[in-house]
Amino acid sequence: MSEKFEDLFDRYVDRFVAGEDLSSCVEDDETGLSDLLMPLLQTSELVAHQLRSVEPSPQFRVAARHRIRNLFFARLARRESSPGFLSMWWQRRWATAMVTAMVVCLAGLGVLAASVNALPSGFFYPVKTTTEQVRLVLTTSEYERTQLQVEFVERRLSEMRSMAGRGDTEMAVLLGGEVTRLVVQMSTSALFDVANGSAITIGPPTTEEAVSPVAALQANREGSLNLLTVLLDAAPEELKPRIEHLMSELSRDFDATITQLETRTTQASQ
Amino acid sequence: MSGEQELVARAARGDVDAFSKLYEQNFDRVYRYLYVRLGNEAESEDITQEVFAKVLEVISSFQWRDVPFASWLFRIAHNKMIDHIRKEKKIERVDSEETVLSLDDPDPADMAEQNLQLEKVRHNIGRLSPAQREVIWLRFGAGLTTTEVASALGKSTGTVKALQYNGIVALRKMMEIHA
């Protein structure tokens, strides 16, 4: 009975929240229960009516709209001015041939070797990620491709730690997401006996601090580790030690990055 | 893909019209949610702006995982408000008050009748249990559906309906006692 009341009551609340008044709601009541619920319906209407009366001032509305539009375009401009390292090499498959030619040229100049230790803020970083993409494209063996992917995950982990150490939280979080993306990409390999790698989803953080950098890193850490655990079971024997090593590195580097961010947050709040 | 899903996807790709539409659809209710919780116009305005700046920053990472956009948005609003309260070292005033405002309480200063009524409702909501008042704020203040509230709070819709029902019963009693 109680549950029925709650369901019926909820339908009335929907209507009050939408701005209907009590008399029109009761008018078309077919359950005959509105009399019983009347005191509660009156209270609900009062609460809905009072809270609906809260509105932002017209001046604030205009000023806020202006500000958010400016912010929107500022972010857009920043994104377009540096399409960069994260989007370039996985969005532009059509450019593979051109990139290959570039890599061949740069290889002759020794730039590729110099780029291996480049960080996202560095001049050579696009060369580094482009080279990675080309190496993946040119590899025909599934086993070698997976080995490369493991190597690239390790690079992103190391970069994530370095960027967090330099105080670039945004980049560290981006790189944490990139680690997860690469692990998911790895899981689609035919080497693993996983029915469909893409079906293994990594959900968003669900805690109260859902959007904090630390929560984002924690979600990526857990998601990547869960997926790697699945892959470890399904991996060929010769690959298992490599994946186990990657899991331990991943735990260590995410933990170190999270600790760095937390320490910085604590220091900033003091 | 639903209309809202498509809108969010477009906004995430940098479509200003899609983002504007999401903004306009949610601006008032985010402000209202913050105001009914904080009771302060200036603070509510500041945090409303911070919420949308944050949305702008992270919308490209938003993924549909059975979480409606509104639930995600109000989680951000909630987190921003909590951050603000922590930063200001404020304790929600309603938590420390022992008495419930009744209809015959004296008029605070020159508060208009409408504002007084609103303040009474706000304060009475503040006397509910934390779970009940969170549901009432999101349902009546932000205008979220039961499903959206359930998703935002990580509860079942049945629980949300029960909290809502019991919350209104408690509010009714408060009003009867002090009428």
PDB file of N, CA and C in Angstrom, chain A residues 120-185:
ATOM      1  N   PRO A 120      55.145  15.921 -23.265  1.00  0.00           N
ATOM      2  CA  PRO A 120      54.079  16.601 -24.005  1.00  0.00           C
ATOM      3  C   PRO A 120      54.302  18.102 -24.201  1.00  0.00           C
ATOM      4  N   SER A 121      55.021  18.716 -23.295  1.00  0.00           N
ATOM      5  CA  SER A 121      55.263  20.158 -23.445  1.00  0.00           C
ATOM      6  C   SER A 121      56.440  20.437 -24.371  1.00  0.00           C
ATOM      7  N   GLY A 122      57.121  19.390 -24.805  1.00  0.00           N
ATOM      8  CA  GLY A 122      58.345  19.579 -25.592  1.00  0.00           C
ATOM      9  C   GLY A 122      58.099  19.715 -27.086  1.00  0.00           C
ATOM     10  N   PHE A 123      59.065  20.286 -27.731  1.00  0.00           N
ATOM     11  CA  PHE A 123      58.978  20.555 -29.169  1.00  0.00           C
ATOM     12  C   PHE A 123      58.881  19.265 -29.996  1.00  0.00           C
ATOM     13  N   PHE A 124      59.587  18.234 -29.542  1.00  0.00           N
ATOM     14  CA  PHE A 124      59.658  16.999 -30.326  1.00  0.00           C
ATOM     15  C   PHE A 124      58.546  15.998 -30.020  1.00  0.00           C
ATOM     16  N   TYR A 125      57.666  16.364 -29.106  1.00  0.00           N
ATOM     17  CA  TYR A 125      56.666  15.382 -28.698  1.00  0.00           C
ATOM     18  C   TYR A 125      55.776  14.900 -29.855  1.00  0.00           C
ATOM     19  N   PRO A 126      55.304  15.802 -30.724  1.00  0.00           N
ATOM     20  CA  PRO A 126      54.498  15.325 -31.857  1.00  0.00           C
ATOM     21  C   PRO A 126      55.257  14.312 -32.719  1.00  0.00           C
ATOM     22  N   VAL A 127      56.566  14.495 -32.815  1.00  0.00           N
ATOM     23  CA  VAL A 127      57.370  13.546 -33.591  1.00  0.00           C
ATOM     24  C   VAL A 127      57.325  12.170 -32.915  1.00  0.00           C
ATOM     25  N   LYS A 128      57.418  12.209 -31.604  1.00  0.00           N
ATOM     26  CA  LYS A 128      57.398  10.967 -30.830  1.00  0.00           C
ATOM     27  C   LYS A 128      56.091  10.188 -31.045  1.00  0.00           C
ATOM     28  N   THR A 129      54.961  10.881 -30.901  1.00  0.00           N
ATOM     29  CA  THR A 129      53.673  10.175 -31.007  1.00  0.00           C
ATOM     30  C   THR A 129      53.386   9.763 -32.449  1.00  0.00           C
ATOM     31  N   THR A 130      53.849  10.600 -33.387  1.00  0.00           N
ATOM     32  CA  THR A 130      53.664  10.249 -34.793  1.00  0.00           C
ATOM     33  C   THR A 130      54.466   8.986 -35.123  1.00  0.00           C
ATOM     34  N   THR A 131      55.652   8.931 -34.602  1.00  0.00           N
ATOM     35  CA  THR A 131      56.503   7.758 -34.828  1.00  0.00           C
ATOM     36  C   THR A 131      55.830   6.504 -34.253  1.00  0.00           C
ATOM     37  N   GLU A 132      55.243   6.664 -33.098  1.00  0.00           N
ATOM     38  CA  GLU A 132      54.557   5.521 -32.485  1.00  0.00           C
ATOM     39  C   GLU A 132      53.436   5.012 -33.396  1.00  0.00           C
ATOM     40  N   GLN A 133      52.674   5.975 -33.911  1.00  0.00           N
ATOM     41  CA  GLN A 133      51.558   5.600 -34.786  1.00  0.00           C
ATOM     42  C   GLN A 133      52.055   4.845 -36.013  1.00  0.00           C
ATOM     43  N   VAL A 134      53.130   5.356 -36.577  1.00  0.00           N
ATOM     44  CA  VAL A 134      53.669   4.730 -37.788  1.00  0.00           C
ATOM     45  C   VAL A 134      54.181   3.322 -37.476  1.00  0.00           C
ATOM     46  N   ARG A 135      54.829   3.185 -36.345  1.00  0.00           N
ATOM     47  CA  ARG A 135      55.333   1.860 -35.978  1.00  0.00           C
ATOM     48  C   ARG A 135      54.180   0.862 -35.818  1.00  0.00           C
ATOM     49  N   LEU A 136      53.086   1.330 -35.250  1.00  0.00           N
ATOM     50  CA  LEU A 136      51.923   0.439 -35.101  1.00  0.00           C
ATOM     51  C   LEU A 136      51.344   0.057 -36.460  1.00  0.00           C
ATOM     52  N   VAL A 137      51.259   1.055 -37.332  1.00  0.00           N
ATOM     53  CA  VAL A 137      50.673   0.817 -38.654  1.00  0.00           C
ATOM     54  C   VAL A 137      51.539  -0.162 -39.456  1.00  0.00           C
ATOM     55  N   LEU A 138      52.854  -0.024 -39.334  1.00  0.00           N
ATOM     56  CA  LEU A 138      53.762  -0.826 -40.161  1.00  0.00           C
ATOM     57  C   LEU A 138      53.993  -2.235 -39.606  1.00  0.00           C
ATOM     58  N   THR A 139      53.526  -2.469 -38.380  1.00  0.00           N
ATOM     59  CA  THR A 139      53.750  -3.799 -37.792  1.00  0.00           C
ATOM     60  C   THR A 139      52.656  -4.769 -38.240  1.00  0.00           C
ATOM     61  N   THR A 140      53.069  -5.887 -38.779  1.00  0.00           N
ATOM     62  CA  THR A 140      52.069  -6.839 -39.290  1.00  0.00           C
ATOM     63  C   THR A 140      51.774  -7.939 -38.270  1.00  0.00           C
ATOM     64  N   SER A 141      52.719  -8.184 -37.386  1.00  0.00           N
ATOM     65  CA  SER A 141      52.502  -9.259 -36.404  1.00  0.00           C
ATOM     66  C   SER A 141      51.683  -8.746 -35.212  1.00  0.00           C
ATOM     67  N   GLU A 142      50.642  -9.495 -34.862  1.00  0.00           N
ATOM     68  CA  GLU A 142      49.793  -9.119 -33.728  1.00  0.00           C
ATOM     69  C   GLU A 142      50.613  -9.089 -32.433  1.00  0.00           C
ATOM     70  N   TYR A 143      51.504 -10.055 -32.328  1.00  0.00           N
ATOM     71  CA  TYR A 143      52.320 -10.160 -31.115  1.00  0.00           C
ATOM     72  C   TYR A 143      53.204  -8.918 -30.946  1.00  0.00           C
ATOM     73  N   GLU A 144      53.863  -8.543 -32.059  1.00  0.00           N
ATOM     74  CA  GLU A 144      54.743  -7.362 -31.991  1.00  0.00           C
ATOM     75  C   GLU A 144      53.952  -6.091 -31.744  1.00  0.00           C
ATOM     76  N   ARG A 145      52.747  -6.033 -32.355  1.00  0.00           N
ATOM     77  CA  ARG A 145      51.923  -4.831 -32.156  1.00  0.00           C
ATOM     78  C   ARG A 145      51.550  -4.696 -30.672  1.00  0.00           C
ATOM     79  N   THR A 146      51.195  -5.818 -30.065  1.00  0.00           N
ATOM     80  CA  THR A 146      50.831  -5.766 -28.644  1.00  0.00           C
ATOM     81  C   THR A 146      52.027  -5.355 -27.793  1.00  0.00           C
ATOM     82  N   GLN A 147      53.206  -5.877 -28.162  1.00  0.00           N
ATOM     83  CA  GLN A 147      54.421  -5.483 -27.436  1.00  0.00           C
ATOM     84  C   GLN A 147      54.635  -3.968 -27.536  1.00  0.00           C
ATOM     85  N   LEU A 148      54.396  -3.454 -28.746  1.00  0.00           N
ATOM     86  CA  LEU A 148      54.552  -2.004 -28.940  1.00  0.00           C
ATOM     87  C   LEU A 148      53.542  -1.237 -28.085  1.00  0.00           C
ATOM     88  N   GLN A 149      52.312  -1.743 -28.077  1.00  0.00           N
ATOM     89  CA  GLN A 149      51.274  -1.043 -27.297  1.00  0.00           C
ATOM     90  C   GLN A 149      51.641  -1.017 -25.816  1.00  0.00           C
ATOM     91  N   VAL A 150      52.178  -2.116 -25.350  1.00  0.00           N
ATOM     92  CA  VAL A 150      52.610  -2.151 -23.945  1.00  0.00           C
ATOM     93  C   VAL A 150      53.692  -1.096 -23.721  1.00  0.00           C
ATOM     94  N   GLU A 151      54.617  -1.029 -24.670  1.00  0.00           N
ATOM     95  CA  GLU A 151      55.710  -0.045 -24.551  1.00  0.00           C
ATOM     96  C   GLU A 151      55.148   1.383 -24.532  1.00  0.00           C
ATOM     97  N   PHE A 152      54.146   1.636 -25.377  1.00  0.00           N
ATOM     98  CA  PHE A 152      53.596   2.994 -25.441  1.00  0.00           C
ATOM     99  C   PHE A 152      52.795   3.342 -24.189  1.00  0.00           C
ATOM    100  N   VAL A 153      52.131   2.326 -23.624  1.00  0.00           N
ATOM    101  CA  VAL A 153      51.432   2.563 -22.346  1.00  0.00           C
ATOM    102  C   VAL A 153      52.463   2.955 -21.291  1.00  0.00           C
ATOM    103  N   GLU A 154      53.582   2.258 -21.295  1.00  0.00           N
ATOM    104  CA  GLU A 154      54.629   2.562 -20.302  1.00  0.00           C
ATOM    105  C   GLU A 154      55.151   3.993 -20.495  1.00  0.00           C
ATOM    106  N   ARG A 155      55.269   4.397 -21.746  1.00  0.00           N
ATOM    107  CA  ARG A 155      55.726   5.775 -22.004  1.00  0.00           C
ATOM    108  C   ARG A 155      54.725   6.795 -21.457  1.00  0.00           C
ATOM    109  N   ARG A 156      53.410   6.526 -21.707  1.00  0.00           N
ATOM    110  CA  ARG A 156      52.399   7.485 -21.232  1.00  0.00           C
ATOM    111  C   ARG A 156      52.422   7.559 -19.707  1.00  0.00           C
ATOM    112  N   LEU A 157      52.650   6.406 -19.073  1.00  0.00           N
ATOM    113  CA  LEU A 157      52.705   6.387 -17.605  1.00  0.00           C
ATOM    114  C   LEU A 157      53.859   7.244 -17.098  1.00  0.00           C
ATOM    115  N   SER A 158      54.983   7.068 -17.741  1.00  0.00           N
ATOM    116  CA  SER A 158      56.157   7.831 -17.326  1.00  0.00           C
ATOM    117  C   SER A 158      55.931   9.336 -17.563  1.00  0.00           C
ATOM    118  N   GLU A 159      55.320   9.648 -18.704  1.00  0.00           N
ATOM    119  CA  GLU A 159      55.038  11.066 -19.007  1.00  0.00           C
ATOM    120  C   GLU A 159      54.039  11.640 -17.991  1.00  0.00           C
ATOM    121  N   MET A 160      53.048  10.806 -17.639  1.00  0.00           N
ATOM    122  CA  MET A 160      52.034  11.258 -16.674  1.00  0.00           C
ATOM    123  C   MET A 160      52.699  11.655 -15.358  1.00  0.00           C
ATOM    124  N   ARG A 161      53.611  10.822 -14.910  1.00  0.00           N
ATOM    125  CA  ARG A 161      54.315  11.120 -13.647  1.00  0.00           C
ATOM    126  C   ARG A 161      55.142  12.390 -13.773  1.00  0.00           C
ATOM    127  N   SER A 162      55.817  12.505 -14.903  1.00  0.00           N
ATOM    128  CA  SER A 162      56.673  13.686 -15.096  1.00  0.00           C
ATOM    129  C   SER A 162      55.847  14.963 -15.116  1.00  0.00           C
ATOM    130  N   MET A 163      54.723  14.915 -15.841  1.00  0.00           N
ATOM    131  CA  MET A 163      53.910  16.128 -15.953  1.00  0.00           C
ATOM    132  C   MET A 163      53.291  16.490 -14.605  1.00  0.00           C
ATOM    133  N   ALA A 164      52.889  15.478 -13.842  1.00  0.00           N
ATOM    134  CA  ALA A 164      52.349  15.762 -12.501  1.00  0.00           C
ATOM    135  C   ALA A 164      53.444  16.373 -11.639  1.00  0.00           C
ATOM    136  N   GLY A 165      54.658  15.871 -11.791  1.00  0.00           N
ATOM    137  CA  GLY A 165      55.787  16.412 -11.034  1.00  0.00           C
ATOM    138  C   GLY A 165      56.076  17.853 -11.383  1.00  0.00           C
ATOM    139  N   ARG A 166      55.740  18.226 -12.621  1.00  0.00           N
ATOM    140  CA  ARG A 166      55.959  19.615 -13.031  1.00  0.00           C
ATOM    141  C   ARG A 166      54.753  20.502 -12.704  1.00  0.00           C
ATOM    142  N   GLY A 167      53.740  19.907 -12.117  1.00  0.00           N
ATOM    143  CA  GLY A 167      52.580  20.705 -11.710  1.00  0.00           C
ATOM    144  C   GLY A 167      51.528  20.858 -12.791  1.00  0.00           C
ATOM    145  N   ASP A 168      51.674  20.137 -13.916  1.00  0.00           N
ATOM    146  CA  ASP A 168      50.677  20.241 -14.990  1.00  0.00           C
ATOM    147  C   ASP A 168      49.607  19.167 -14.778  1.00  0.00           C
ATOM    148  N   THR A 169      48.653  19.482 -13.910  1.00  0.00           N
ATOM    149  CA  THR A 169      47.602  18.529 -13.550  1.00  0.00           C
ATOM    150  C   THR A 169      46.759  18.128 -14.748  1.00  0.00           C
ATOM    151  N   GLU A 170      46.387  19.136 -15.544  1.00  0.00           N
ATOM    152  CA  GLU A 170      45.499  18.877 -16.682  1.00  0.00           C
ATOM    153  C   GLU A 170      46.141  17.855 -17.629  1.00  0.00           C
ATOM    154  N   MET A 171      47.427  18.040 -17.909  1.00  0.00           N
ATOM    155  CA  MET A 171      48.112  17.130 -18.823  1.00  0.00           C
ATOM    156  C   MET A 171      48.263  15.750 -18.203  1.00  0.00           C
ATOM    157  N   ALA A 172      48.524  15.710 -16.894  1.00  0.00           N
ATOM    158  CA  ALA A 172      48.659  14.416 -16.221  1.00  0.00           C
ATOM    159  C   ALA A 172      47.351  13.626 -16.327  1.00  0.00           C
ATOM    160  N   VAL A 173      46.228  14.318 -16.134  1.00  0.00           N
ATOM    161  CA  VAL A 173      44.928  13.645 -16.221  1.00  0.00           C
ATOM    162  C   VAL A 173      44.667  13.175 -17.658  1.00  0.00           C
ATOM    163  N   LEU A 174      45.034  14.036 -18.620  1.00  0.00           N
ATOM    164  CA  LEU A 174      44.867  13.663 -20.032  1.00  0.00           C
ATOM    165  C   LEU A 174      45.667  12.400 -20.362  1.00  0.00           C
ATOM    166  N   LEU A 175      46.879  12.358 -19.848  1.00  0.00           N
ATOM    167  CA  LEU A 175      47.734  11.202 -20.118  1.00  0.00           C
ATOM    168  C   LEU A 175      47.207   9.950 -19.414  1.00  0.00           C
ATOM    169  N   GLY A 176      46.608  10.134 -18.232  1.00  0.00           N
ATOM    170  CA  GLY A 176      45.970   9.007 -17.543  1.00  0.00           C
ATOM    171  C   GLY A 176      44.850   8.423 -18.398  1.00  0.00           C
ATOM    172  N   GLY A 177      44.078   9.305 -19.027  1.00  0.00           N
ATOM    173  CA  GLY A 177      43.009   8.866 -19.932  1.00  0.00           C
ATOM    174  C   GLY A 177      43.582   8.168 -21.155  1.00  0.00           C
ATOM    175  N   GLU A 178      44.714   8.657 -21.613  1.00  0.00           N
ATOM    176  CA  GLU A 178      45.373   8.067 -22.781  1.00  0.00           C
ATOM    177  C   GLU A 178      45.868   6.649 -22.467  1.00  0.00           C
ATOM    178  N   VAL A 179      46.322   6.445 -21.241  1.00  0.00           N
ATOM    179  CA  VAL A 179      46.735   5.099 -20.817  1.00  0.00           C
ATOM    180  C   VAL A 179      45.556   4.144 -20.956  1.00  0.00           C
ATOM    181  N   THR A 180      44.405   4.580 -20.427  1.00  0.00           N
ATOM    182  CA  THR A 180      43.211   3.734 -20.503  1.00  0.00           C
ATOM    183  C   THR A 180      42.840   3.450 -21.958  1.00  0.00           C
ATOM    184  N   ARG A 181      42.901   4.489 -22.774  1.00  0.00           N
ATOM    185  CA  ARG A 181      42.535   4.310 -24.186  1.00  0.00           C
ATOM    186  C   ARG A 181      43.436   3.277 -24.862  1.00  0.00           C
ATOM    187  N   LEU A 182      44.727   3.348 -24.561  1.00  0.00           N
ATOM    188  CA  LEU A 182      45.669   2.400 -25.170  1.00  0.00           C
ATOM    189  C   LEU A 182      45.432   0.972 -24.674  1.00  0.00           C
ATOM    190  N   VAL A 183      45.090   0.851 -23.389  1.00  0.00           N
ATOM    191  CA  VAL A 183      44.818  -0.490 -22.852  1.00  0.00           C
ATOM    192  C   VAL A 183      43.562  -1.074 -23.512  1.00  0.00           C
ATOM    193  N   VAL A 184      42.542  -0.225 -23.682  1.00  0.00           N
ATOM    194  CA  VAL A 184      41.322  -0.691 -24.361  1.00  0.00           C
ATOM    195  C   VAL A 184      41.665  -1.098 -25.796  1.00  0.00           C
ATOM    196  N   GLN A 185      42.492  -0.295 -26.454  1.00  0.00           N
ATOM    197  CA  GLN A 185      42.903  -0.597 -27.842  1.00  0.00           C
ATOM    198  C   GLN A 185      43.632  -1.955 -27.880  1.00  0.00           C
TER     199      GLN A 185
END
